[in-house]
Coordinates of C-alpha atoms in Angstrom, one line a residue:
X19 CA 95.9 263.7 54.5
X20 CA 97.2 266.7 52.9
X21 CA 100.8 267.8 54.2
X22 CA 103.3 267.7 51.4
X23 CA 102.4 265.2 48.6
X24 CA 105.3 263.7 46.5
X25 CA 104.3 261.3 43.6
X26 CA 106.4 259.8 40.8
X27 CA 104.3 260.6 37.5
X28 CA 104.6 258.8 34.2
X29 CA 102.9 259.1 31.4
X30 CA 101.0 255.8 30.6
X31 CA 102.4 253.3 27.6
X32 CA 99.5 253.5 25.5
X33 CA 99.2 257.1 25.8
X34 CA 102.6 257.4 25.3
X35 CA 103.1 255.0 22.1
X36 CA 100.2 257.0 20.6
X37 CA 102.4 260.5 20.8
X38 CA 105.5 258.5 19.4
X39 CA 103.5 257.4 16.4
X40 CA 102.3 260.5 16.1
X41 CA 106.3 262.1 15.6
X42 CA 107.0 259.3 14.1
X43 CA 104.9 260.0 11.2
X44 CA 106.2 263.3 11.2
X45 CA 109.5 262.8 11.0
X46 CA 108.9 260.6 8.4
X47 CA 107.5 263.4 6.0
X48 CA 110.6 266.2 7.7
X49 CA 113.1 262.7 6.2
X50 CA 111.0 262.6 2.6
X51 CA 110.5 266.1 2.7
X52 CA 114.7 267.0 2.6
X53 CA 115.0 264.0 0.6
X54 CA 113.1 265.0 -2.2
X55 CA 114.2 268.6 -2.1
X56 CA 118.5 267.3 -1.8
X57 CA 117.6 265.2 -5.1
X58 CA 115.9 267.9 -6.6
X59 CA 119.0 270.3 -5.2
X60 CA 121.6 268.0 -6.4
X61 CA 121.0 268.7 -9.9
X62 CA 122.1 272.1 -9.6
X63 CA 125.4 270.9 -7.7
X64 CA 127.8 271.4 -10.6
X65 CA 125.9 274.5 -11.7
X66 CA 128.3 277.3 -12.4
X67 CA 125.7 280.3 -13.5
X68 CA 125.8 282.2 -9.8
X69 CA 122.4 283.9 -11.0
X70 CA 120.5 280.1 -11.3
X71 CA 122.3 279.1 -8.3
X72 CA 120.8 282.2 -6.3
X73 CA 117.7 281.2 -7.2
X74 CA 117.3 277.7 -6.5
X75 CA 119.0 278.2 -2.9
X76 CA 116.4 280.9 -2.1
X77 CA 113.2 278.7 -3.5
X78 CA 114.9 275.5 -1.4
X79 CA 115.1 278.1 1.7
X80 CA 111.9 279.3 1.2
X81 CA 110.6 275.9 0.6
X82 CA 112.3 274.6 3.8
X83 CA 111.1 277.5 6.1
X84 CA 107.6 277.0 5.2
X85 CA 108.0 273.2 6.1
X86 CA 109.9 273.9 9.3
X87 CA 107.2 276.4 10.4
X88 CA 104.9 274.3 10.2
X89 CA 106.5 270.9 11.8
X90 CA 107.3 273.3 14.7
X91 CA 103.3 274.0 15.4
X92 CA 102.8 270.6 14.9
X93 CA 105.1 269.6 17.5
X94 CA 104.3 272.0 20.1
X95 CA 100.5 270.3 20.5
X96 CA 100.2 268.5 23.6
X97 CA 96.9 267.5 23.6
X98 CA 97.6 263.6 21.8
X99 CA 94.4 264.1 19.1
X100 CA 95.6 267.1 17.9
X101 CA 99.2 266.1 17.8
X102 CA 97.7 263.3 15.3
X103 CA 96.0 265.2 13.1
X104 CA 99.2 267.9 12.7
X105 CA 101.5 265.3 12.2
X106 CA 98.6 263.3 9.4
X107 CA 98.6 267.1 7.5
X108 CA 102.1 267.0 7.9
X109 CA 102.9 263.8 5.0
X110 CA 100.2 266.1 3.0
X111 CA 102.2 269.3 3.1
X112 CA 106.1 267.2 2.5
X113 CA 104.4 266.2 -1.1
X114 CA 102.6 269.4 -2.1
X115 CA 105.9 271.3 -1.2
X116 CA 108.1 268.8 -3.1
X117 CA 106.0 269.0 -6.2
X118 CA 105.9 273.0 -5.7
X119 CA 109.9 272.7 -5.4
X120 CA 109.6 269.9 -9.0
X121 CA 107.7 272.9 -10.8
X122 CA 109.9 275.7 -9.7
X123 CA 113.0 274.4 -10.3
X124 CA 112.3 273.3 -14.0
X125 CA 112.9 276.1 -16.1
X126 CA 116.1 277.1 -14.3
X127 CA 117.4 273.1 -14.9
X128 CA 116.8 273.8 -18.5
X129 CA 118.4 277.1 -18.5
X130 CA 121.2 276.0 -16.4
X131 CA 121.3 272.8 -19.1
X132 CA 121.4 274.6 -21.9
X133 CA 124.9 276.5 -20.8
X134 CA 126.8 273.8 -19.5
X135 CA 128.9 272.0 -22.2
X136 CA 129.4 268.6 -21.9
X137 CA 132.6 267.2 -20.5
X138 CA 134.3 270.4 -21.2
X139 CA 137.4 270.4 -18.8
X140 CA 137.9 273.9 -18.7
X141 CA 134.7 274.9 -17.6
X142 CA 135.5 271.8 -14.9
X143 CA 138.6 273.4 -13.9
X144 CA 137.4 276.5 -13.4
X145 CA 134.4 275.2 -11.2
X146 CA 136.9 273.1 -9.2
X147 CA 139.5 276.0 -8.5
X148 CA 136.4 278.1 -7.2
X149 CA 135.7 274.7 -5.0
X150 CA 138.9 274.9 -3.5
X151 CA 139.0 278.4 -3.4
X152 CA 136.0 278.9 -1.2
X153 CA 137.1 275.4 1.1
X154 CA 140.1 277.0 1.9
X155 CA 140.8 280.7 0.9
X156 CA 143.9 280.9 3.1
X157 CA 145.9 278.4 0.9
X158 CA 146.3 280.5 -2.4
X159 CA 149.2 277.8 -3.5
X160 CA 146.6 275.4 -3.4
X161 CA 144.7 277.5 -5.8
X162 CA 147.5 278.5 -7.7
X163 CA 149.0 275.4 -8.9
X164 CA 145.8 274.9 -10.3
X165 CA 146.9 276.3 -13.0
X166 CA 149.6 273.2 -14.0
X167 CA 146.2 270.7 -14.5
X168 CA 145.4 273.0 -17.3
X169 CA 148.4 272.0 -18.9
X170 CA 147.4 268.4 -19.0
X171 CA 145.3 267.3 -21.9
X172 CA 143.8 263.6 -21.6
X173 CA 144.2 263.5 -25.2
X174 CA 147.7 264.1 -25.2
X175 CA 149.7 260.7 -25.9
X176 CA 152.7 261.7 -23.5
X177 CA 155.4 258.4 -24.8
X178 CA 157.1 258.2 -20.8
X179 CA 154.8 257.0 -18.7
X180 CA 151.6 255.7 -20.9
X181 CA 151.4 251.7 -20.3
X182 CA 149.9 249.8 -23.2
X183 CA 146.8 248.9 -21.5
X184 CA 146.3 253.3 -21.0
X185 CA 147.4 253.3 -24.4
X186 CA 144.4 251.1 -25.3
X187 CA 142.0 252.9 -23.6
X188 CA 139.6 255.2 -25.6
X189 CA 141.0 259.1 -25.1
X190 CA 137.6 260.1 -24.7
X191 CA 136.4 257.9 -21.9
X192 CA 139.4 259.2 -19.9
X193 CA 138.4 262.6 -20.4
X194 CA 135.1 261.8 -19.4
X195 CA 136.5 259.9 -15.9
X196 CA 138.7 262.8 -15.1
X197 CA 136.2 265.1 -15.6
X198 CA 133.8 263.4 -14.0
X199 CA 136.6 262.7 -10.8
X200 CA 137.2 267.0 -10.9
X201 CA 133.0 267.5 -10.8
X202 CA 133.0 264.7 -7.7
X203 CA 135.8 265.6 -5.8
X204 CA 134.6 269.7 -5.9
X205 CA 130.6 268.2 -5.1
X206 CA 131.7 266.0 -1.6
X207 CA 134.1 269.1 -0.5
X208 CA 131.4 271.2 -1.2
X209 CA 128.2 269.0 0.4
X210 CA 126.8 269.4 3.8
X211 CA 126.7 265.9 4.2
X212 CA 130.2 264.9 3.4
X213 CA 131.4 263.4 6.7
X214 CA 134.7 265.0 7.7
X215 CA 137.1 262.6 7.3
X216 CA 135.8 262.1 4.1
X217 CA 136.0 265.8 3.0
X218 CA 139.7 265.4 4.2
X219 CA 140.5 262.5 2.1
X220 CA 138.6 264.6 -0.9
X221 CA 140.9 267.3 -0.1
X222 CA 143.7 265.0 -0.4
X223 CA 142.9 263.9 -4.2
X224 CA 142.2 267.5 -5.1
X225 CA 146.1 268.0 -3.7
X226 CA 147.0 265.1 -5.5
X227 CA 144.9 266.7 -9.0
X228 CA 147.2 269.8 -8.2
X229 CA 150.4 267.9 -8.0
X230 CA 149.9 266.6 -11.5
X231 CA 153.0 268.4 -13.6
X232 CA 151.9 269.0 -17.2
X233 CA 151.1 265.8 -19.4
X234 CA 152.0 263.4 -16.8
X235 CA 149.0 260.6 -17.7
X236 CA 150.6 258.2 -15.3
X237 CA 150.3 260.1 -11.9
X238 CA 146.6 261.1 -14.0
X239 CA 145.8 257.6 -14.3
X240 CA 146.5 256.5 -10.6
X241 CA 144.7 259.5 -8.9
X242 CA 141.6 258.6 -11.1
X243 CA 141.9 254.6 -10.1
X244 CA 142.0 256.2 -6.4
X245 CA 139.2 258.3 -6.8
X246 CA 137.1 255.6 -8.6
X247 CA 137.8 253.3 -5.9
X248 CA 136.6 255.7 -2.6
X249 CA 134.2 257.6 -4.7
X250 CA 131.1 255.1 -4.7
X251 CA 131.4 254.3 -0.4
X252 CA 132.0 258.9 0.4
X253 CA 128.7 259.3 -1.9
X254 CA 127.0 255.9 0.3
X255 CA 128.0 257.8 3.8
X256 CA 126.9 260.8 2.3
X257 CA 123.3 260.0 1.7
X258 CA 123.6 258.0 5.2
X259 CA 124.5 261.6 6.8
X260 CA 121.9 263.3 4.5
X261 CA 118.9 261.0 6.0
X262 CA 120.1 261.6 9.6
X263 CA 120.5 265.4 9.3
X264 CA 116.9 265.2 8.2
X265 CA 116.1 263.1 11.4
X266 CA 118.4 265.8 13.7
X267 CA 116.3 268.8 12.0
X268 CA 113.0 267.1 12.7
X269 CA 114.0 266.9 16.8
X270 CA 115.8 270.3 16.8
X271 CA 112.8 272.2 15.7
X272 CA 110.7 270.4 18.2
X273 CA 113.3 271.3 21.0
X274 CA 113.3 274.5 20.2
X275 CA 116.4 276.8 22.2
X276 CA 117.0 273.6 24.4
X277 CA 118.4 271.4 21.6
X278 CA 122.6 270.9 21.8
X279 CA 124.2 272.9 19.1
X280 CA 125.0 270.6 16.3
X281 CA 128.8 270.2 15.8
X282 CA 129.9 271.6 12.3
X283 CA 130.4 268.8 11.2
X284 CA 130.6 264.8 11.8
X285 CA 133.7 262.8 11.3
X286 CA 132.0 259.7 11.2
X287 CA 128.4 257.8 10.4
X288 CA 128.9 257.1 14.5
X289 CA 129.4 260.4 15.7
X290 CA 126.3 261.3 13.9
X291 CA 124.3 258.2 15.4
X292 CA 124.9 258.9 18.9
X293 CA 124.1 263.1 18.3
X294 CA 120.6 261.6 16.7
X295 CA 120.1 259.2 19.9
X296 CA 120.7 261.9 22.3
X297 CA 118.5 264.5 20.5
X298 CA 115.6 261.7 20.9
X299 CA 116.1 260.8 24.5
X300 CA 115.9 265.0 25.1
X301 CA 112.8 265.1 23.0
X302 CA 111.1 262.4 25.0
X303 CA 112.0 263.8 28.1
X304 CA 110.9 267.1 27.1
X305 CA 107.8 265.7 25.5
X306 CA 106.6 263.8 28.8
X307 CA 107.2 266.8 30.8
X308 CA 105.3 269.4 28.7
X309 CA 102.4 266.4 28.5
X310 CA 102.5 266.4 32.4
X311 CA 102.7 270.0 33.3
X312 CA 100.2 270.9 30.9
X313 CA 98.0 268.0 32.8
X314 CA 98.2 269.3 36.0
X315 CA 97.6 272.6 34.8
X316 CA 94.2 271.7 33.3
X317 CA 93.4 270.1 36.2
X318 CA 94.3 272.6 38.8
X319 CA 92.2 274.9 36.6
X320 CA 88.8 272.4 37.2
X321 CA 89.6 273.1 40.8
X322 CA 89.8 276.4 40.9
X323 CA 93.2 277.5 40.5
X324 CA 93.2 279.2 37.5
X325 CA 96.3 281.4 38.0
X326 CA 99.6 279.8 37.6
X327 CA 103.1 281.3 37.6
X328 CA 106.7 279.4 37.5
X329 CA 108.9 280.6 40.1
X330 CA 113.0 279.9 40.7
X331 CA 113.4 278.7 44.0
X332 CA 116.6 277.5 44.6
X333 CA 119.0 275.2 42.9
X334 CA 117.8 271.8 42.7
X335 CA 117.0 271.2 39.0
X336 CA 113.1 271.3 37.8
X337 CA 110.5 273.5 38.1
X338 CA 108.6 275.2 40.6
X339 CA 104.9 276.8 39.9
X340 CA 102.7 278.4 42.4
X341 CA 98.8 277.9 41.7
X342 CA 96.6 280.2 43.5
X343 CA 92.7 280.8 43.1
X344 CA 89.7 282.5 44.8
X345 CA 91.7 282.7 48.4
X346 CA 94.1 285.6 48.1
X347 CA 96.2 284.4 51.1
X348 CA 96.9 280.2 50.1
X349 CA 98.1 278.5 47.2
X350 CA 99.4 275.5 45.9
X351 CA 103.1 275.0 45.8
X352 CA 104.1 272.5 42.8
X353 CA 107.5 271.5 42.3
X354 CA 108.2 269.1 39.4
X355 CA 111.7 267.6 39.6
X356 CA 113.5 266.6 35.9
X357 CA 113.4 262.5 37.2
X358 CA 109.5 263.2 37.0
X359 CA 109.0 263.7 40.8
X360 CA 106.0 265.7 42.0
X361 CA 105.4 267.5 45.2
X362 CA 102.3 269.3 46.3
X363 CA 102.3 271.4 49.2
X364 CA 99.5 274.2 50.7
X365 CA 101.9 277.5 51.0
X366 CA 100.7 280.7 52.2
X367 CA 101.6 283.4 49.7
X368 CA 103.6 286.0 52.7
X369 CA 104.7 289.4 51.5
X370 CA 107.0 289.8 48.6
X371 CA 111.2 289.4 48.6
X372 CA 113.2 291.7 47.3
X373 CA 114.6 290.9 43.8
X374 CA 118.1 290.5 44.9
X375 CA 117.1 287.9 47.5
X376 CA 115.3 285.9 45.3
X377 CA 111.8 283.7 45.6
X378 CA 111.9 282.0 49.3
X379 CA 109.7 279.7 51.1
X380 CA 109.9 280.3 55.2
X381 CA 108.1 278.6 58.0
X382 CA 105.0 280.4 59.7
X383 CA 105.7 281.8 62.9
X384 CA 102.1 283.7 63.9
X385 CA 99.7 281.4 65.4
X386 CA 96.0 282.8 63.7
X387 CA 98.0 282.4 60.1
X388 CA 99.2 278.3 61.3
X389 CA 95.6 277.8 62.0
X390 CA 94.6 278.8 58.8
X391 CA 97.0 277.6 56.3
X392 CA 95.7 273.9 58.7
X393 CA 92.5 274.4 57.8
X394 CA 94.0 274.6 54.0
X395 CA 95.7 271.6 54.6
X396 CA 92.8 269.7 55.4
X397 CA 90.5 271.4 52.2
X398 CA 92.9 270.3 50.4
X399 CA 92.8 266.7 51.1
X400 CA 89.9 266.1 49.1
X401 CA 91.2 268.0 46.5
X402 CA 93.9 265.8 46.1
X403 CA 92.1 262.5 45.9
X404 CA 90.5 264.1 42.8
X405 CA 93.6 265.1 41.3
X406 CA 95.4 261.5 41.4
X407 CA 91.9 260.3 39.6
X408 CA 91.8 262.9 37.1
X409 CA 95.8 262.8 36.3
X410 CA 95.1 258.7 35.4
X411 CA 92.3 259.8 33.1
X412 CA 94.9 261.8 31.3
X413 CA 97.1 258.8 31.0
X414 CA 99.7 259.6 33.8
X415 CA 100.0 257.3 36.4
X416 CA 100.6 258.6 39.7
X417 CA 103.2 256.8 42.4
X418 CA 102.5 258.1 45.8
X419 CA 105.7 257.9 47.3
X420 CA 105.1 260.2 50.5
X421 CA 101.6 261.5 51.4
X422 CA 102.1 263.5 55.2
X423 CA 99.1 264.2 57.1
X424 CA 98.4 268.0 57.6
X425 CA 100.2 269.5 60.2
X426 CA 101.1 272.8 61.7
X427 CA 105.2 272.0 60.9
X428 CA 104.4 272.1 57.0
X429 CA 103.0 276.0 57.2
X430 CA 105.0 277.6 55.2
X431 CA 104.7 280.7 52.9
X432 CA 105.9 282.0 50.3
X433 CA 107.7 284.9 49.4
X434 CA 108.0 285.9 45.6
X435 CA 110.7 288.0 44.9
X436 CA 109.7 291.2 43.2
X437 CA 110.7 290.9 39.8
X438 CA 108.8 287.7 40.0
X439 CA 105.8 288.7 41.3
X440 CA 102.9 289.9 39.0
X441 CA 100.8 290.6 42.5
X442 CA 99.8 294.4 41.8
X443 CA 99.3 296.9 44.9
X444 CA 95.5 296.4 44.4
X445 CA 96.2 292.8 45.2
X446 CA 98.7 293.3 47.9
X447 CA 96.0 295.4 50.0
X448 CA 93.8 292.6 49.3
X449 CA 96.0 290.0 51.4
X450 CA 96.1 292.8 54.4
X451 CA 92.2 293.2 53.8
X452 CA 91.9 289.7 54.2
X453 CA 94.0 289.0 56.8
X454 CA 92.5 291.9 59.0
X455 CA 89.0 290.1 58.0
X456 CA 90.0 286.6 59.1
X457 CA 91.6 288.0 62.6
X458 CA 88.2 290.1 63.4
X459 CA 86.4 286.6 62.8
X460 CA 88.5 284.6 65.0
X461 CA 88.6 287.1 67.5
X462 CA 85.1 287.4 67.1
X463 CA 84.6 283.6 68.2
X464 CA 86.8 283.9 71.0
X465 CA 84.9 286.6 72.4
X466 CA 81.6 284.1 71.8
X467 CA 82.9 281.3 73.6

């Protein structure tokens, strides 16, 4: 029975659970990877020398590039034992590059050690109006005002306004905290991972740093107590955001051009969660569907088709692929739908469209060409048997959901539209060769009878 076949394929759950632990362990070393190299990284982040900055950034992008290049060939294997053994070599290369990154960066710590000067506000200051300055370059009052904080000096017993218990407390440990607040506040506006409500609340105490008039240690003391109470649960959401962006790179490089552009930025832990989920589910999709074409592929090949070309027919979303073979004239017609329906149908490849027109599939009208592509019907019969066996040996199960018997109302052929045709002229005089061959031999046999 070989009409139009259409099966539901699905890749089986063992085979399937060995591909996701496969990933798995590579998204595991993408997640310690970034980890590692953010750590590493975040020892530079109040770094004020632009030269040491330079080059850390260009070791971590180098560093990162050579780690993406080679998750993304990782990824892209199909065949499940060699997926395994990428992704194995994969936890290999996230430690060798971290300890590469460990060894690079060492000197330029100690360099970029040696000319910061502890707790020096000035030096804080100045690293904090360059924060703002580069957050948001259109507001120069912002900026500007700046310039009142350096007026205020911790140290600087101003009588209105000091309470006895501030009055108690050890000058030096305040300078420290506000020091400490200007070198956090300028690192979450400045990180990646700061989630955006939290950059706007950051941007909020740096307003509130600005508003400070001269020596006014009151309004100092009470943006400190603020920022020393938000501080510790921005830096916890923070690293949340810094683990899932590693998760969202590891599943963007495998998706290639089809991944969703990642928003600018996340105003929540839950905005991020459901980008992640949705970047899985696509990956598994895609994943399944590259498994199963490059199945029937493979097998096509065993049977002789060994030329395959994807063709746009229409506007029902999936895929369309004609395999042809030895007979210059037939082929098979595979359309894979994006639910993970497959049809299989026995096309005769009919003279090419114009480009304009596009790819078409039209019923055959002359009766010596019906006969044949009947005959083709029926060859292919057996064919298909095979195929259903040899798809479950991959792992796929295969849900026959319509098998029609052959029959002269399912010739069709084909027509490839030009600019998707890789048929050369050689070729094309082939399919009139043969044609004119197959006539004389019918005719011949009529004239026997």
């Amino acid at each position: 029975m070989s009409g139009p076949k259409t099966s539901q394929l699905e890749i089986e759950r063992q085979m399937r659970a060995r591909m996701q632990a496969a990933r798995d362990r590579a998204e595991t070393a993408s997640v310690s990877f970034r980890h590692e190299l953010q750590l590493l990284l975040s020892q530079f982040a109040l770094c004020t020398d632009e030269d040491i900055s330079a080059q850390v950034n260009a070791i971590a992008a180098q560093l990162e590039s050579e780690f993406d290049s080679e998750l993304s060939k990782a990824l892209d294997n199909n065949d499940v034992d060699a997926l395994e053994a990428a992704c194995s070599k994969l936890t290999h290369l996230a430690d060798s590059l971290a300890f590469d990154a460990k060894q690079r960066f060492a000197p330029l710590l100690a360099a970029e050690k040696a000319l910061r000067r502890s707790a020096d506000l000035q030096t804080s200051l100045k690293a904090f109006s360059r924060t703002m300055a580069d957050h948001d370059s259109d507001d120069a009052g912002l900026v500007e005002s700046l310039e009142l904080l350096k007026a205020f000096n911790p140290q600087s017993h101003a009588e209105s306004g000091r309470t006895a218990a501030a009055a108690a407390e050890p000058e030096e440990d305040i300078q420290e905290r506000f020091v400490a607040m200007l070198d956090g506040v300028r690192t979450a506006i400045a990180s990646p991972f700061t989630l955006e409500k939290d950059r706007a609340v950051m941007v909020g105490m740096a307003q509130d740093i600005v508003g400070i008039s001269g020596p006014d240690a009151q309004k100092a003391a009470s943006v400190l107590a603020q920022y020393e109470l938000i501080a510790p649960a921005v830096a916890a959401r923070a690293e949340r955001m810094q683990e899932l962006a590693a998760r969202m790179s590891v599943l963007e490089a495998e998706l290639k051009g089809s991944a969703p552009r990642r928003p600018a930025g996340f105003n929540n832990l839950d905005e991020a969660v459901r980008y992640l989920d949705n970047l899985k589910h696509l990956a598994q999709r895609r994943r399944e569907e590259r498994y199963i074409h490059e199945a029937i592929d493979t097998i096509m090949r065993r049977h002789g088709y060994d030329v395959a070309r994807s063709v746009e027919l229409g506007a029902v979303q999936g895929s369309h692929t004609l395999f042809s073979g030895d007979a210059k004239d037939t082929g098979i017609h595979a359309f894979m739908s994006d639910s993970g329906d497959m049809m299989l149908e026995v096309v005769g490849l009919g003279a090419p469209a114009p480009a304009e027109s596009g790819t078409s599939i039209t019923a055959v009208t002359d009766d010596n060409d019906i006969a044949h592509l009947f005959n083709a019907q029926n060859e292919f019969c057996a064919v298909y048997a095979e195929i259903e066996e040899e798809l479950a040996a991959m792992g796929i199960r295969n849900a026959v959901r319509y098998k029609a018997a052959p029959d002269v109302a399912h010739c069709k052929q084909i027509h490839l539209a030009s600019d998707q045709s890789d048929f050369s002229a050689d070729t094309q005089i082939g399919l009139a060769d043969d044609r004119r061959r197959r006539d004389q031999v019918q005719q011949h046999a009529r004239e026997m009878r």
